[in-house]
mmCIF file of C-alpha atoms and ligand atoms in Angstrom:
data_model
loop_
_atom_site.group_PDB
_atom_site.id
_atom_site.type_symbol
_atom_site.label_atom_id
_atom_site.label_comp_id
_atom_site.label_asym_id
_atom_site.label_seq_id
_atom_site.Cartn_x
_atom_site.Cartn_y
_atom_site.Cartn_z
ATOM 1 C CA MET J 1 -0.005 -0.006 0.004
ATOM 2 C CA GLU J 2 2.685 2.428 1.059
ATOM 3 C CA LYS J 3 5.005 1.277 -1.680
ATOM 4 C CA PHE J 4 2.263 1.768 -4.213
ATOM 5 C CA PHE J 5 1.654 5.255 -2.889
ATOM 6 C CA ILE J 6 5.312 6.180 -3.189
ATOM 7 C CA ALA J 7 5.547 4.694 -6.664
ATOM 8 C CA ALA J 8 2.462 6.680 -7.684
ATOM 9 C CA ASN J 9 4.062 9.805 -6.339
ATOM 10 C CA ILE J 10 7.244 9.162 -8.360
ATOM 11 C CA LEU J 11 5.224 8.700 -11.545
ATOM 12 C CA LEU J 12 3.231 11.821 -10.902
ATOM 13 C CA LEU J 13 6.391 13.762 -10.277
ATOM 14 C CA LEU J 14 8.204 12.430 -13.266
ATOM 15 C CA SER J 15 5.401 12.833 -15.717
ATOM 16 C CA LEU J 16 5.547 16.539 -14.848
ATOM 17 C CA SER J 17 9.264 16.440 -14.520
ATOM 18 C CA PHE J 18 12.372 17.560 -16.305
ATOM 19 C CA HIS J 19 12.405 16.763 -19.962
ATOM 20 C CA VAL J 20 14.232 13.468 -20.292
ATOM 21 C CA HIS J 21 16.128 13.321 -23.567
ATOM 22 C CA GLY J 22 18.370 10.711 -25.159
ATOM 23 C CA GLU J 23 17.544 7.028 -24.949
ATOM 24 C CA VAL J 24 14.673 5.710 -22.971
ATOM 25 C CA GLU J 25 15.948 5.352 -19.459
ATOM 26 C CA ALA J 26 15.240 2.417 -17.180
ATOM 27 C CA LYS J 27 12.333 2.732 -14.847
ATOM 28 C CA LEU J 28 12.842 2.709 -11.136
ATOM 29 C CA GLN J 29 11.092 -0.517 -10.332
ATOM 30 C CA CYS J 30 11.872 -0.916 -6.696
ATOM 31 C CA ASP J 31 11.956 0.870 -3.367
ATOM 32 C CA ILE J 32 15.318 2.564 -3.714
ATOM 33 C CA PHE J 33 15.517 3.139 0.031
ATOM 34 C CA LYS J 34 15.634 -0.575 0.903
ATOM 35 C CA GLY J 35 18.942 -2.237 0.275
ATOM 36 C CA SER J 36 22.458 -2.436 1.618
ATOM 37 C CA TRP J 37 25.800 -0.726 1.596
ATOM 38 C CA VAL J 38 28.354 -2.434 -0.579
ATOM 39 C CA PHE J 39 32.064 -1.731 -0.676
ATOM 40 C CA ASP J 40 32.936 -0.191 -4.049
ATOM 41 C CA ASN J 41 36.486 0.878 -4.872
ATOM 42 C CA SER J 42 35.287 3.309 -7.539
ATOM 43 C CA TYR J 43 33.930 5.478 -4.703
ATOM 44 C CA PRO J 44 33.988 8.246 -3.492
ATOM 45 C CA LEU J 45 32.384 10.190 -6.303
ATOM 46 C CA TYR J 46 34.857 13.043 -5.776
ATOM 47 C CA ASP J 47 38.061 13.864 -4.036
ATOM 48 C CA SER J 48 37.338 16.462 -1.344
ATOM 49 C CA THR J 49 40.622 18.240 -2.102
ATOM 50 C CA LYS J 50 39.178 19.027 -5.545
ATOM 51 C CA CYS J 51 36.247 20.865 -3.956
ATOM 52 C CA PRO J 52 37.834 24.182 -2.995
ATOM 53 C CA PHE J 53 34.773 25.666 -1.252
ATOM 54 C CA ILE J 54 34.077 22.712 1.068
ATOM 55 C CA GLU J 55 33.450 23.840 4.631
ATOM 56 C CA LYS J 56 35.861 22.826 7.344
ATOM 57 C CA GLU J 57 33.214 21.096 9.444
ATOM 58 C CA PHE J 58 32.629 18.449 6.705
ATOM 59 C CA ASP J 59 36.235 18.117 5.463
ATOM 60 C CA CYS J 60 37.226 15.111 7.645
ATOM 61 C CA GLN J 61 40.287 14.109 5.666
ATOM 62 C CA LYS J 62 41.727 17.612 5.921
ATOM 63 C CA ASN J 63 40.890 17.632 9.659
ATOM 64 C CA GLY J 64 43.079 14.574 10.150
ATOM 65 C CA ARG J 65 40.884 11.530 9.626
ATOM 66 C CA THR J 66 43.120 8.780 8.132
ATOM 67 C CA ASP J 67 40.771 5.864 7.520
ATOM 68 C CA LYS J 68 39.122 5.927 4.121
ATOM 69 C CA ASP J 69 36.715 3.005 3.916
ATOM 70 C CA TYR J 70 33.766 5.179 5.016
ATOM 71 C CA MET J 71 33.975 6.951 1.611
ATOM 72 C CA LYS J 72 33.856 3.705 -0.358
ATOM 73 C CA PHE J 73 30.381 2.394 0.364
ATOM 74 C CA ARG J 74 27.780 2.579 -2.369
ATOM 75 C CA TRP J 75 24.097 2.235 -1.624
ATOM 76 C CA GLN J 76 22.649 -0.751 -3.454
ATOM 77 C CA PRO J 77 18.859 -1.061 -3.502
ATOM 78 C CA SER J 78 17.725 -4.694 -3.172
ATOM 79 C CA GLY J 79 15.482 -4.703 -6.180
ATOM 80 C CA CYS J 80 17.044 -2.476 -8.858
ATOM 81 C CA LYS J 81 20.069 -0.415 -9.756
ATOM 82 C CA LEU J 82 20.535 3.266 -9.057
ATOM 83 C CA PRO J 83 21.700 5.293 -12.056
ATOM 84 C CA ARG J 84 25.290 6.419 -11.751
ATOM 85 C CA PHE J 85 25.330 10.097 -10.784
ATOM 86 C CA ASN J 86 26.000 12.187 -13.873
ATOM 87 C CA GLY J 87 26.809 15.805 -12.944
ATOM 88 C CA VAL J 88 26.808 17.083 -16.519
ATOM 89 C CA ASP J 89 23.388 15.543 -17.124
ATOM 90 C CA PHE J 90 22.115 16.987 -13.852
ATOM 91 C CA LEU J 91 23.307 20.460 -14.799
ATOM 92 C CA LYS J 92 21.746 20.186 -18.254
ATOM 93 C CA LYS J 93 18.415 19.283 -16.654
ATOM 94 C CA LEU J 94 18.888 22.240 -14.281
ATOM 95 C CA LYS J 95 19.574 24.704 -17.093
ATOM 96 C CA GLY J 96 17.599 27.904 -16.519
ATOM 97 C CA LYS J 97 16.306 26.474 -13.242
ATOM 98 C CA ARG J 98 16.695 27.169 -9.608
ATOM 99 C CA LEU J 99 17.006 24.478 -6.906
ATOM 100 C CA MET J 100 16.873 25.336 -3.266
ATOM 101 C CA PHE J 101 17.538 23.357 -0.079
ATOM 102 C CA VAL J 102 15.646 24.813 2.901
ATOM 103 C CA GLY J 103 16.471 23.613 6.396
ATOM 104 C CA ASP J 104 19.139 23.215 9.050
ATOM 105 C CA SER J 105 22.820 22.227 8.911
ATOM 106 C CA LEU J 106 21.929 18.705 7.631
ATOM 107 C CA SER J 107 20.432 20.504 4.685
ATOM 108 C CA LEU J 108 23.640 22.490 4.369
ATOM 109 C CA ASN J 109 25.487 19.151 4.426
ATOM 110 C CA GLN J 110 23.482 17.863 1.431
ATOM 111 C CA TRP J 111 23.700 21.185 -0.432
ATOM 112 C CA GLN J 112 27.473 21.239 0.016
ATOM 113 C CA SER J 113 27.702 17.659 -1.172
ATOM 114 C CA LEU J 114 25.735 18.478 -4.316
ATOM 115 C CA THR J 115 27.801 21.568 -5.142
ATOM 116 C CA CYS J 116 30.988 19.441 -4.838
ATOM 117 C CA MET J 117 29.495 16.645 -6.975
ATOM 118 C CA LEU J 118 28.576 19.135 -9.668
ATOM 119 C CA HIS J 119 31.798 21.152 -9.534
ATOM 120 C CA VAL J 120 34.008 18.057 -10.017
ATOM 121 C CA ALA J 121 31.808 17.008 -12.952
ATOM 122 C CA VAL J 122 32.573 20.305 -14.761
ATOM 123 C CA PRO J 123 35.852 21.513 -13.174
ATOM 124 C CA GLU J 124 36.427 24.059 -15.984
ATOM 125 C CA ALA J 125 32.982 25.614 -15.711
ATOM 126 C CA LYS J 126 32.886 28.975 -13.966
ATOM 127 C CA TYR J 127 30.956 29.077 -10.716
ATOM 128 C CA THR J 128 30.006 31.756 -8.230
ATOM 129 C CA LEU J 129 29.323 31.364 -4.514
ATOM 130 C CA GLU J 130 27.597 34.114 -2.617
ATOM 131 C CA ARG J 131 26.262 34.309 0.937
ATOM 132 C CA ILE J 132 23.676 36.831 1.946
ATOM 133 C CA GLY J 133 22.362 36.371 5.464
ATOM 134 C CA GLY J 134 20.891 32.896 5.646
ATOM 135 C CA LEU J 135 20.938 32.412 1.883
ATOM 136 C CA SER J 136 23.875 30.672 0.105
ATOM 137 C CA LYS J 137 23.764 30.854 -3.641
ATOM 138 C CA PHE J 138 25.948 28.590 -5.814
ATOM 139 C CA GLU J 139 25.630 29.278 -9.502
ATOM 140 C CA PHE J 140 26.993 27.966 -12.762
ATOM 141 C CA PRO J 141 26.550 30.982 -15.119
ATOM 142 C CA GLY J 142 27.362 28.820 -18.171
ATOM 143 C CA TYR J 143 24.341 26.623 -17.385
ATOM 144 C CA ASN J 144 22.249 29.409 -15.874
ATOM 145 C CA ALA J 145 21.705 27.010 -13.009
ATOM 146 C CA SER J 146 21.385 27.943 -9.388
ATOM 147 C CA ILE J 147 21.797 25.611 -6.418
ATOM 148 C CA MET J 148 20.831 27.387 -3.230
ATOM 149 C CA PHE J 149 20.622 26.790 0.490
ATOM 150 C CA PHE J 150 18.388 28.767 2.765
ATOM 151 C CA ARG J 151 18.963 28.248 6.470
ATOM 152 C CA ASN J 152 15.742 27.854 8.402
ATOM 153 C CA ALA J 153 15.931 25.104 11.015
ATOM 154 C CA PHE J 154 12.238 25.075 12.018
ATOM 155 C CA LEU J 155 10.653 26.046 8.687
ATOM 156 C CA VAL J 156 8.028 27.891 10.734
ATOM 157 C CA ASP J 157 8.680 31.378 12.233
ATOM 158 C CA ILE J 158 10.480 32.619 15.277
ATOM 159 C CA THR J 159 9.537 36.229 16.138
ATOM 160 C CA SER J 160 11.072 38.582 18.652
ATOM 161 C CA GLU J 161 8.709 40.148 21.167
ATOM 162 C CA PRO J 162 9.180 42.260 24.310
ATOM 163 C CA ASN J 163 8.699 39.217 26.587
ATOM 164 C CA GLY J 164 10.852 36.877 24.578
ATOM 165 C CA ARG J 165 11.360 34.915 21.351
ATOM 166 C CA VAL J 166 8.293 33.107 20.080
ATOM 167 C CA LEU J 167 8.265 29.907 18.050
ATOM 168 C CA ARG J 168 5.056 30.141 15.979
ATOM 169 C CA LEU J 169 3.897 26.730 14.916
ATOM 170 C CA ASP J 170 1.224 28.091 12.538
ATOM 171 C CA SER J 171 3.147 30.835 10.771
ATOM 172 C CA ILE J 172 5.554 30.289 7.884
ATOM 173 C CA SER J 173 6.606 33.662 6.459
ATOM 174 C CA SER J 174 9.974 32.637 5.051
ATOM 175 C CA SER J 175 7.983 30.856 2.352
ATOM 176 C CA LYS J 176 8.373 34.077 0.335
ATOM 177 C CA ILE J 177 11.967 33.116 -0.221
ATOM 178 C CA TRP J 178 11.089 29.700 -1.653
ATOM 179 C CA GLY J 179 8.483 31.006 -4.060
ATOM 180 C CA GLY J 180 9.135 30.396 -7.749
ATOM 181 C CA MET J 181 11.787 27.681 -7.246
ATOM 182 C CA ASP J 182 11.867 24.744 -9.649
ATOM 183 C CA VAL J 183 13.100 22.200 -7.128
ATOM 184 C CA LEU J 184 12.695 22.510 -3.356
ATOM 185 C CA ILE J 185 14.258 20.136 -0.835
ATOM 186 C CA PHE J 186 13.224 20.705 2.770
ATOM 187 C CA ASP J 187 14.429 19.313 6.040
ATOM 188 C CA SER J 188 13.709 19.976 9.725
ATOM 189 C CA TRP J 189 14.144 18.036 12.910
ATOM 190 C CA HIS J 190 17.333 18.429 14.922
ATOM 191 C CA TRP J 191 16.596 21.883 16.349
ATOM 192 C CA TRP J 192 13.302 20.688 17.756
ATOM 193 C CA LEU J 193 15.262 18.817 20.441
ATOM 194 C CA HIS J 194 17.374 21.677 21.695
ATOM 195 C CA THR J 195 16.941 22.824 25.281
ATOM 196 C CA GLY J 196 18.762 25.293 27.500
ATOM 197 C CA ARG J 197 21.149 27.662 25.807
ATOM 198 C CA LYS J 198 20.825 25.976 22.448
ATOM 199 C CA GLN J 199 17.083 26.524 22.368
ATOM 200 C CA PRO J 200 16.475 29.714 20.295
ATOM 201 C CA TRP J 201 12.925 30.515 21.561
ATOM 202 C CA ASP J 202 11.244 31.254 24.916
ATOM 203 C CA TRP J 203 7.621 30.575 24.080
ATOM 204 C CA ILE J 204 5.621 28.364 21.755
ATOM 205 C CA VAL J 205 2.485 29.796 20.176
ATOM 206 C CA HIS J 206 -0.100 27.704 18.331
ATOM 207 C CA GLY J 207 -3.514 29.175 17.626
ATOM 208 C CA ASN J 208 -4.636 30.790 20.819
ATOM 209 C CA SER J 209 -2.335 28.808 23.020
ATOM 210 C CA ARG J 210 0.924 30.162 24.337
ATOM 211 C CA VAL J 211 3.143 27.829 26.383
ATOM 212 C CA LYS J 212 6.614 27.709 27.870
ATOM 213 C CA ASP J 213 7.250 24.293 26.412
ATOM 214 C CA MET J 214 5.443 21.239 25.073
ATOM 215 C CA ASP J 215 6.107 17.750 23.878
ATOM 216 C CA ARG J 216 8.610 18.324 21.137
ATOM 217 C CA LEU J 217 7.299 15.682 18.779
ATOM 218 C CA SER J 218 3.814 17.241 18.960
ATOM 219 C CA ALA J 219 5.307 20.693 18.291
ATOM 220 C CA TYR J 220 7.166 19.220 15.299
ATOM 221 C CA GLU J 221 3.995 17.619 13.980
ATOM 222 C CA LYS J 222 2.029 20.894 14.193
ATOM 223 C CA ALA J 223 4.778 22.808 12.416
ATOM 224 C CA MET J 224 5.092 20.219 9.655
ATOM 225 C CA GLN J 225 1.340 20.405 9.186
ATOM 226 C CA THR J 226 1.716 24.158 8.703
ATOM 227 C CA TRP J 227 4.391 23.485 6.122
ATOM 228 C CA ALA J 228 2.261 20.866 4.357
ATOM 229 C CA GLN J 229 -0.686 23.240 4.220
ATOM 230 C CA TRP J 230 1.485 25.947 2.663
ATOM 231 C CA ILE J 231 2.729 23.520 -0.018
ATOM 232 C CA ASP J 232 -0.786 22.265 -0.739
ATOM 233 C CA LEU J 233 -2.077 25.821 -1.127
ATOM 234 C CA HIS J 234 0.774 27.455 -2.998
ATOM 235 C CA VAL J 235 2.888 25.006 -4.990
ATOM 236 C CA ASP J 236 2.157 24.480 -8.658
ATOM 237 C CA PRO J 237 3.378 20.934 -9.328
ATOM 238 C CA THR J 238 3.782 21.620 -13.032
ATOM 239 C CA LYS J 239 6.494 24.108 -12.125
ATOM 240 C CA THR J 240 7.916 22.980 -8.802
ATOM 241 C CA LYS J 241 9.124 19.593 -7.648
ATOM 242 C CA VAL J 242 9.037 19.263 -3.867
ATOM 243 C CA PHE J 243 11.226 16.887 -1.866
ATOM 244 C CA PHE J 244 11.673 16.386 1.852
ATOM 245 C CA GLN J 245 14.950 15.056 3.227
ATOM 246 C CA GLY J 246 13.937 12.495 5.807
ATOM 247 C CA VAL J 247 15.296 12.641 9.314
ATOM 248 C CA SER J 248 19.073 12.330 9.399
ATOM 249 C CA PRO J 249 19.971 10.054 12.346
ATOM 250 C CA ASP J 250 22.459 10.913 15.083
ATOM 251 C CA HIS J 251 24.863 8.528 16.664
ATOM 252 C CA ALA J 252 25.633 10.624 19.719
ATOM 253 C CA SER J 253 25.805 9.388 23.259
ATOM 254 C CA GLY J 254 22.425 10.935 23.973
ATOM 255 C CA GLN J 255 23.311 14.072 25.906
ATOM 256 C CA GLU J 256 21.997 16.274 23.103
ATOM 257 C CA ILE J 257 18.591 14.655 23.217
ATOM 258 C CA GLY J 258 15.857 16.702 24.829
ATOM 259 C CA SER J 259 13.190 15.529 27.250
ATOM 260 C CA SER J 260 13.207 12.141 28.949
ATOM 261 C CA ARG J 261 10.229 11.279 26.798
ATOM 262 C CA MET J 262 12.369 11.727 23.708
ATOM 263 C CA LYS J 263 14.992 9.499 25.272
ATOM 264 C CA ASN J 264 12.497 6.686 25.476
ATOM 265 C CA SER J 265 11.156 7.079 22.011
ATOM 266 C CA LEU J 266 14.599 7.225 20.442
ATOM 267 C CA ASN J 267 15.828 4.300 22.572
ATOM 268 C CA VAL J 268 19.133 5.895 23.328
ATOM 269 C CA SER J 269 20.175 2.831 25.322
ATOM 270 C CA ASN J 270 20.621 1.274 21.918
ATOM 271 C CA ALA J 271 22.777 4.009 20.415
ATOM 272 C CA LYS J 272 26.525 3.788 20.372
ATOM 273 C CA THR J 273 28.608 6.897 19.920
ATOM 274 C CA CYS J 274 30.297 7.360 16.551
ATOM 275 C CA ILE J 275 33.826 7.844 17.897
ATOM 276 C CA GLY J 276 36.315 5.528 16.271
ATOM 277 C CA GLN J 277 33.775 3.814 14.058
ATOM 278 C CA THR J 278 35.088 2.821 10.625
ATOM 279 C CA GLN J 279 32.463 0.387 9.314
ATOM 280 C CA PRO J 280 28.700 0.540 8.795
ATOM 281 C CA LEU J 281 26.361 -1.226 11.219
ATOM 282 C CA ARG J 282 24.443 -4.279 10.122
ATOM 283 C CA ASN J 283 21.015 -3.529 11.525
ATOM 284 C CA PRO J 284 19.140 -0.261 11.684
ATOM 285 C CA ARG J 285 17.365 0.868 14.848
ATOM 286 C CA SER J 286 13.610 0.982 15.099
ATOM 287 C CA PRO J 287 11.836 3.620 12.981
ATOM 288 C CA HIS J 288 12.599 7.157 14.051
ATOM 289 C CA PRO J 289 9.508 8.799 15.619
ATOM 290 C CA ALA J 290 9.974 12.064 13.675
ATOM 291 C CA GLU J 291 10.224 10.110 10.401
ATOM 292 C CA VAL J 292 6.995 8.323 11.222
ATOM 293 C CA ILE J 293 5.287 11.724 11.659
ATOM 294 C CA LEU J 294 6.717 13.045 8.398
ATOM 295 C CA GLU J 295 5.562 10.054 6.447
ATOM 296 C CA LYS J 296 2.077 10.382 7.850
ATOM 297 C CA ILE J 297 1.855 14.089 7.014
ATOM 298 C CA ILE J 298 3.230 13.671 3.475
ATOM 299 C CA ARG J 299 0.850 10.775 2.765
ATOM 300 C CA ALA J 300 -2.082 13.011 3.560
ATOM 301 C CA MET J 301 -1.025 15.919 1.325
ATOM 302 C CA LEU J 302 -2.813 16.939 -1.853
ATOM 303 C CA LYS J 303 0.310 17.929 -3.788
ATOM 304 C CA PRO J 304 3.017 15.400 -4.640
ATOM 305 C CA VAL J 305 5.971 15.552 -2.269
ATOM 306 C CA TYR J 306 8.749 13.053 -2.675
ATOM 307 C CA LEU J 307 10.143 11.927 0.680
ATOM 308 C CA LEU J 308 13.830 11.053 0.452
ATOM 309 C CA LYS J 309 13.646 8.254 2.980
ATOM 310 C CA ILE J 310 17.242 8.417 4.080
ATOM 311 C CA THR J 311 16.757 7.683 7.769
ATOM 312 C CA GLU J 312 17.195 3.939 7.801
ATOM 313 C CA LEU J 313 20.023 3.740 5.316
ATOM 314 C CA SER J 314 21.933 6.546 7.030
ATOM 315 C CA ASP J 315 21.306 4.968 10.424
ATOM 316 C CA LEU J 316 23.641 2.135 9.377
ATOM 317 C CA ARG J 317 26.428 4.594 8.712
ATOM 318 C CA ILE J 318 27.709 5.183 12.226
ATOM 319 C CA ASP J 319 31.141 5.390 10.515
ATOM 320 C CA GLY J 320 30.209 8.381 8.354
ATOM 321 C CA HIS J 321 30.172 11.199 10.930
ATOM 322 C CA PRO J 322 33.016 13.673 11.473
ATOM 323 C CA SER J 323 33.368 12.521 15.087
ATOM 324 C CA VAL J 324 36.606 14.213 16.328
ATOM 325 C CA TYR J 325 37.452 15.282 12.703
ATOM 326 C CA GLY J 326 34.826 18.000 12.497
ATOM 327 C CA SER J 327 35.351 21.731 13.044
ATOM 328 C CA GLY J 328 35.353 21.319 16.861
ATOM 329 C CA GLY J 329 37.904 18.495 17.045
ATOM 330 C CA HIS J 330 37.957 16.699 20.411
ATOM 331 C CA ASN J 331 36.151 19.570 22.115
ATOM 332 C CA SER J 332 32.993 19.213 20.158
ATOM 333 C CA ILE J 333 32.555 15.667 18.874
ATOM 334 C CA ASP J 334 30.230 15.608 15.922
ATOM 335 C CA CYS J 335 28.044 12.484 15.557
ATOM 336 C CA SER J 336 25.267 14.385 13.731
ATOM 337 C CA HIS J 337 26.703 15.774 10.514
ATOM 338 C CA TRP J 338 28.462 13.729 7.850
ATOM 339 C CA CYS J 339 31.926 13.792 6.364
ATOM 340 C CA LEU J 340 32.223 14.835 2.715
ATOM 341 C CA ALA J 341 32.819 12.929 0.563
ATOM 342 C CA GLY J 342 30.383 10.601 2.237
ATOM 343 C CA VAL J 343 26.785 9.756 3.116
ATOM 344 C CA PRO J 344 25.061 12.910 1.798
ATOM 345 C CA ASP J 345 26.507 12.076 -1.672
ATOM 346 C CA THR J 346 24.254 9.042 -1.554
ATOM 347 C CA TRP J 347 21.274 11.246 -0.637
ATOM 348 C CA ASN J 348 22.045 13.209 -3.787
ATOM 349 C CA GLU J 349 22.340 10.066 -5.871
ATOM 350 C CA LEU J 350 18.836 9.202 -4.653
ATOM 351 C CA LEU J 351 17.634 12.739 -5.417
ATOM 352 C CA TYR J 352 19.131 12.418 -8.893
ATOM 353 C CA ALA J 353 17.454 9.038 -9.409
ATOM 354 C CA ALA J 354 14.097 10.544 -8.408
ATOM 355 C CA LEU J 355 14.589 13.441 -10.813
ATOM 356 C CA VAL J 356 15.811 11.559 -13.891
ATOM 357 C CA GLU J 357 14.357 8.074 -13.868
ATOM 358 C CA ASN J 358 10.888 7.416 -15.126
HETATM 359 C C1 LIG Y 401 18.191 32.050 -16.570
HETATM 360 O O1 LIG Y 401 17.177 31.375 -15.817
HETATM 361 C C2 LIG Y 401 16.195 32.271 -15.308
HETATM 362 C C3 LIG Y 401 15.252 31.404 -14.437
HETATM 363 O O2 LIG Y 401 15.978 30.791 -13.418
HETATM 364 C C4 LIG Y 401 15.473 32.948 -16.438
HETATM 365 O O3 LIG Y 401 14.503 33.825 -15.926
HETATM 366 C C5 LIG Y 401 16.454 33.685 -17.333
HETATM 367 O O4 LIG Y 401 15.809 34.197 -18.455
HETATM 368 C C6 LIG Y 401 17.583 32.756 -17.747
HETATM 369 N N1 LIG Y 401 18.613 33.534 -18.455
HETATM 370 C C7 LIG Y 401 19.134 33.118 -19.613
HETATM 371 C C8 LIG Y 401 20.190 33.998 -20.185
HETATM 372 O O5 LIG Y 401 18.807 32.066 -20.167
HETATM 373 C C1 LIG Y 402 15.682 -0.348 23.646
HETATM 374 O O1 LIG Y 402 16.629 -1.275 23.150
HETATM 375 C C2 LIG Y 402 16.915 -2.334 24.043
HETATM 376 C C3 LIG Y 402 18.059 -3.187 23.474
HETATM 377 O O2 LIG Y 402 17.822 -3.575 22.155
HETATM 378 C C4 LIG Y 402 15.626 -3.157 24.291
HETATM 379 O O3 LIG Y 402 15.890 -4.211 25.192
HETATM 380 C C5 LIG Y 402 14.562 -2.241 24.862
HETATM 381 O O4 LIG Y 402 13.357 -2.906 24.981
HETATM 382 C C6 LIG Y 402 14.367 -1.029 23.948
HETATM 383 N N1 LIG Y 402 13.484 -0.047 24.612
HETATM 384 C C7 LIG Y 402 12.469 0.565 23.961
HETATM 385 C C8 LIG Y 402 11.673 1.533 24.778
HETATM 386 O O5 LIG Y 402 12.184 0.342 22.793
#
């Protein structure tokens, strides 16, 4: 049932999708998110030293990581083959178009991965990189293609008021920045867990209710419903393809995780920290509660939204985090983001598959 729904969504998307030229391409006949990681010596897809604009926090090799196996795993769906990522083809399909990632630093991670994948595909092509406030704009003038990242961790609004900062679960004004895009890839989750000094709001408002705090999963669900409503009302699917990056899993020791309720639902007792890990895990953990909410919301939407179901496959990749080779070194061990080259390259291979295959 669910598989059928997803397949139907892909077809809907692709029939309205980029013009596919050249030979008839193979159809995606399987659930590309079910499969396994296989060691493949032809990976990684790029050498991070050839990506001059890569941010320090993702550049694990430069930060001193010496093991390399984590870059050599390819995602292999059980029932079909993923197309090999073709950056030139991707850019041709993006000609005259604008693609935007909207979300938190996991979204930044995927955006950065894609810009590296595209740059190494056309190393001679001129590019520009510009940052204005929360907007990062990477452009290939020769292709008139724009690959952007807009930082907005909650998707909904935070407003500043005399008695504090208010997280507004039913207001989504930054949508004016996404308007008119050809491809949108959203993500939101990690910031919903922050408490104490990392929590960037003092109140939560929803409808007529104003509270100091609430169950974070419920807050997340309300905000994602606001997002879904906006998409259903405003997106024209003949112009804009909408994706949602599923929840990227952490492999931290649990101290970052919010309320004790969250601790139970995420089963932290199961989680190992990512330090020193050099190989993928064999078995994923139980479904992530935020992912379950996302799937439910997207299933009920009127407009087609393609969920990049990366949670389970990424959950196996305890070896893929920066760990002590992020921007904070041993002082700030990073088991949330991902080294580049690495796991987000696979997310982009899956995005590419969803965009080009029919
Ligand atoms: C470049 O693409 C934009 C849309 O993103 C379009 O409005 C513009 O006309 C294009 N410019 C050229 C020179 O093709
Ligand atoms: C958490 O995982 C442990 C070990 O696999 C298991 O025994 C326990 O029942 C799980 N707890 C919850 C709440 O799922």
